[in-house]
Structure formats: structure tokens, C-alpha cells
Amino acid sequence: MLGQMMQQPLLISSLLVHAERHHGEQEVVSRRVEGDIHRETYREMAARSRRMAKALGALGVKFGDRVATLAWNGHRHMELYYAVSGSGAVLHTLNPRLHPDQIVYIADHAEDQVLCFDMTFWPLIQAVAGRTKTVKHWVAMTARAHMPADAAKVPGVLCYEDLLEAQDDAFAWPSFDENTASSLCYTSGTTGNPKGVLYSHRSTVLHTFAIALPDSLSVSATDCILPVVPMFHVNAWGLPYAACMAGAKLVFPGPGLDGKSLYELFEAERVTVSAGVPTVWQALLAHVEANGLKFSTMRRTVIGGSACPPAMLRKFGDEHDVRVLHAWGMTEMSPVGTVGTFKPKHHALDAEGRYAVMAKQGRAVYGVDMKIVDERGAELPWGGETSGDLLVRGPWIVQQYFKGEGGDPLQDGWFPTGDVAKIDTDGFMQITDRSKDVIKSGGEWIGSIDLENIAMAHPAVAMAACIAARHPKWDERPLLVVMKKPGATLTREELLGFFEGKIAKWWTPDDVVFVEAIPLGATGKMQKNKLRDQFRDHLLPGA
Ligand code: AMP
């Protein structure tokens, strides 16, 4: 017997329709490339999205066509999120921090028809425009007055605001199968070419419900959300969708991602919730500390993308009364898989105990199932002791990559994340490493993240990466690569002494090298593969 409820497809456009109808007065505030602070309501944004949907149709964009963006977090990017997906085309968010060759490769692979860009990226557009195979229109996301004087250098350049001007907002979002592709993101591809992950309307809406839940990212109409995480990094972790679902105020930082610009926007717009990778928070906290500032409205921040150092959890908690929600996920997972929110028993813990729980990557949100397995694929127990390869499954997890790239990625219906993790009896997962970053010493595994977290707790350390260095007896031993805070003094011996009592003695790194900077990838993660290349021949003391 079938249920007898309405068959309404889960479509991305329904999120905007809801925001317009039920939270029409709520604001979307953007610091723009033009230098101003722009304000619009959900009602205005929805009308502009409909006009943009018509404009894209007029440009010849058809159902299923890919429309790319190269843009910061801002209202026009948000309008495109809905205009493109809502009209049945596919939004492809390109990462502007990639090398132009990679951008050309990805745009060609995706067969992008239109590419919309912020003016910051005009030099990049000039570098790639003659090389891409499928892009017919280049849309500068600005008004006529800010169009580049040399716009004619790229044939087919259009002005976003002109396109809008030419349309009215009489447009009804089409209805179609909820399994239709909605958006496309490419993995960072540290090895080999990046692969496309093609989300559907259904997977996106389900993911939006899941991240909005109270024990997840807890998105509410009373929140003011500033996503620092870029809209080109897995759809800003889903916040542009969740904000519409909840009717929350949104604040977009545009290109102003330095500590000072962010802090000023947090305060001026009374931001309550934010989200970003640890490297961004480091810059913000450094600014706040150096100037003796406090957050007057911020209550929570989601930190993920790479492990949040416990020292950062404490700084936010003890000094700023900001609750860190440590979250884990992947491009292949839309991206959220786990969030570190407490169970009732954790409230009885002292501060020390609570921070220990928060340092883990958290528990699965409804919809994501996870398990850890040994090298033969046999499931390992949840006890917090054994670590194994982490596998996941769920309705917003990739089944296969775009165009079948790389073959079938699944193992018996589970997606292998490439992460190595432990899961405790409460279901809290803790990443110990990327499988390719694990240090194998004398047949035993040493988790590099634990060592980095300890190093980062040292007051003189700005950033630390732990990599495997070759060792004649043990195969591999940990080498710590450290970037000091500006003006700080620290010796190898002092830092190694700092590990005493904090970790099994044999886990202590064999050596420390100090560097000016640790290379970061396009989404703010440390590029350990580059460090491994750089220190391939590093001679460990006593080796
Ligand atoms: P991406 O697809 O670029 O977002 O990268 C996903 C990978 O980032 C995961 O497989 C993890 O290795 C890493 N990652 C994401 N969040 C965390 C976290 N909270 N702690 C440790 N690693 C993380």
C-alpha cells in the first residue's frame, strides 16, 4: 500500500520561495568588490534571482547546461545559486584560487556555457578566456559603471546588472524531477585531475534539512550568519540554502577575508554564527588579540575543512565565549557528515572533558551512516581505541563522479573517505589522519593530526604540519614543520620538550624544521604533499 501524501519534488527553488514568502523582510548584506556594503531583502533577492533566471534563458542556457561562477561570497553569487539551479541548469562553482590551467581543465570538463565572475578575477578571465572550449558568455558580476575599460579584450563579455535590467521578474520556477542535477563542485585533486561531484536538488534539500537541525549547525530565523567559507568551497557548506530554509539573516564578506575586515563586519552586522576553515580563524583571532577586542554578538562558529586545533577551541571558548562546532565532511558529502554537538552526559563534564569531546570531529548527522574498517574491509569496533579507514553512505553522498571519472568509487555501497578515524562508544568520530598522510613507524601508525594539535598549542607556533620522513630502521618517523608566530622565538629542543607527557614517547617527532610559510591549497588546507617533496631527503638526527 502506498502512502497518500502529496508528491512534491524537493527543489532548490522552494527554499527561496519560502524565504521570500515567510521571511521577505530579512536582510542579505554583502561587502562587495566595488567597496560598498550592499543590502537587499530576501524579497528583493528572490525577484532578482527570477530576473537572472530569465536572463540566462535569453542567453540560450538550457535545462542541464552548466553555468559557472568565479566569485566571492556576495549577493549576486547568491542570486545565481538560485537562478541557475532553480531554472533547471547546473551551477558550477569554480575555485578562483586554482591555477589557470586547472580552471581551463575544469571548465572544459564541465562544458560550462556561461561563466559569471567578480571583477577581482578579470585578469584571470583574460588569461583563460581564449583557452576554454565551451564558454560562450562571460558575465561580469557588476554594474555598467564598474565594467572594465578593456572589456573588449574578451569577446562576449556581458554586464550582470545590464542583463537584469533587460528582464522583469515575472517568472515561475519550473517544477521537475527532484533527482535533476543542481550543482557541480570539483574535488581539490591533490593527486591526479580534479573530479566533479554532481549534486541533485533532492540531495541538496535533504542536506539542508540535516544541517539546519539544532544538534547540527542549528540554523534559525533569529540567527545572523556570516559564512567565511567560500561559496566556491562545497557551496559554503550548504549555508546559502539553510539560511533561506530558516529565514536567517545572511552577511557576505566578499573579498574582505582578513582579520580586520571580518571583525568589523561581525560587529557592524551583529553576526551570531559563522563558519570557516581553521586558517581563517587564526588570522581573525590574531587581529582580535593584538587589538584587545571582543566579539559582542558572535555565539557559535563552525570549524571544519581540516582539524580544528584544541588550542583554538579553547581560545574561542575561554576568551570569547564562542562555542566552536567542530564539523567534518567532504566535497563528496555535500559536505557535512559529522558535527561535534554534545549529548546530555557531556554537560556533566568539566571544561577539560568538554574540550576533549569538542576536539573530536563529532557525531553523524541524521542521513549519514559511517563505519571504520581494517585493511581487509572488516568492520572495526567503536571504542575509541582502534582506528581504521572511514566509510560513509547516505542520500547526499556521491555515488559516482561526473562523467564516470575514476570508475566506481564505492566499496559494497559505501564511499571510502580516504580518512583514517576512530569512533568512540558515543558515536563521536575522530580523524587521526588522511590515509596518505599517516606515518608508519616500525609497522605502527602515528597520527599526524594529534602531533600537529600539540604543536599548535605552543604559544610561539602559528601553524604546524607533521609529515613522514624516511628512517633506515623505522621506515618512517614524524618530522614537524613549523611556522612560528611573527616575532616569536622557539628552538627545536623547546618544542620537542613541549610534547613530554602529552603523548606516548615513541610518537614524539624526531625533528623540527622551521619554515617561513606552510603551503596552503585552494581551500585553505595544508599541502603536506608539497612538504613531503620538499623534505624528501631530510636527514633525521640519529638516522
Ligand atoms: P574537501 O573535499 O576539499 O572539503 O576535503 C575533505 C577532506 O578534508 C576530508 O576528507 C578530511 O580529510 C578533511 N577534513 C574536513 N574536515 C575536517 C576536520 N574537521 N578535521 C580533519 N580533517 C577534516
Coordinates of C-alpha atoms and ligand atoms in Angstrom, one line a residue, residues 188 233 304-307 326-332 361 417 419 431 434 525, ligand 1:
S188 CA 40.7 19.6 -4.9
H233 CA 34.1 25.6 -1.4
G304 CA 36.0 22.2 9.6
G305 CA 37.8 21.5 6.4
S306 CA 40.8 20.5 8.4
A307 CA 41.2 19.6 12.1
H326 CA 33.8 21.1 15.0
A327 CA 32.5 19.6 11.9
W328 CA 33.8 17.1 9.3
G329 CA 32.8 16.5 5.7
M330 CA 33.9 16.3 2.1
T331 CA 33.0 17.7 -1.3
E332 CA 31.7 14.2 -2.0
Q361 CA 35.1 15.7 14.6
T417 CA 36.6 8.8 2.5
D419 CA 40.4 9.4 6.1
I431 CA 40.0 11.8 12.4
R434 CA 44.3 11.3 5.8
K525 CA 44.3 23.1 3.8
Ligands
AMP1 P1 37.2 18.7 0.8 O1 36.5 17.8 -0.1 O2 38.2 19.6 0.0 O3 36.3 19.5 1.6 O4 38.2 17.9 1.7 C1 37.7 16.9 2.5 C2 38.7 16.4 3.5 O5 39.1 17.4 4.4 C3 38.3 15.3 4.4 O6 38.3 14.0 3.8 C4 39.2 15.4 5.5 O7 40.5 14.8 5.2 C5 39.5 16.8 5.6 N1 38.6 17.4 6.7 C6 37.5 18.0 6.6 N2 37.0 18.4 7.8 C7 37.9 18.0 8.7 C8 38.0 18.1 10.1 N3 37.1 18.7 10.9 N4 39.1 17.5 10.7 C9 40.1 16.9 10.0 N5 40.0 16.8 8.6 C10 39.0 17.3 8.0

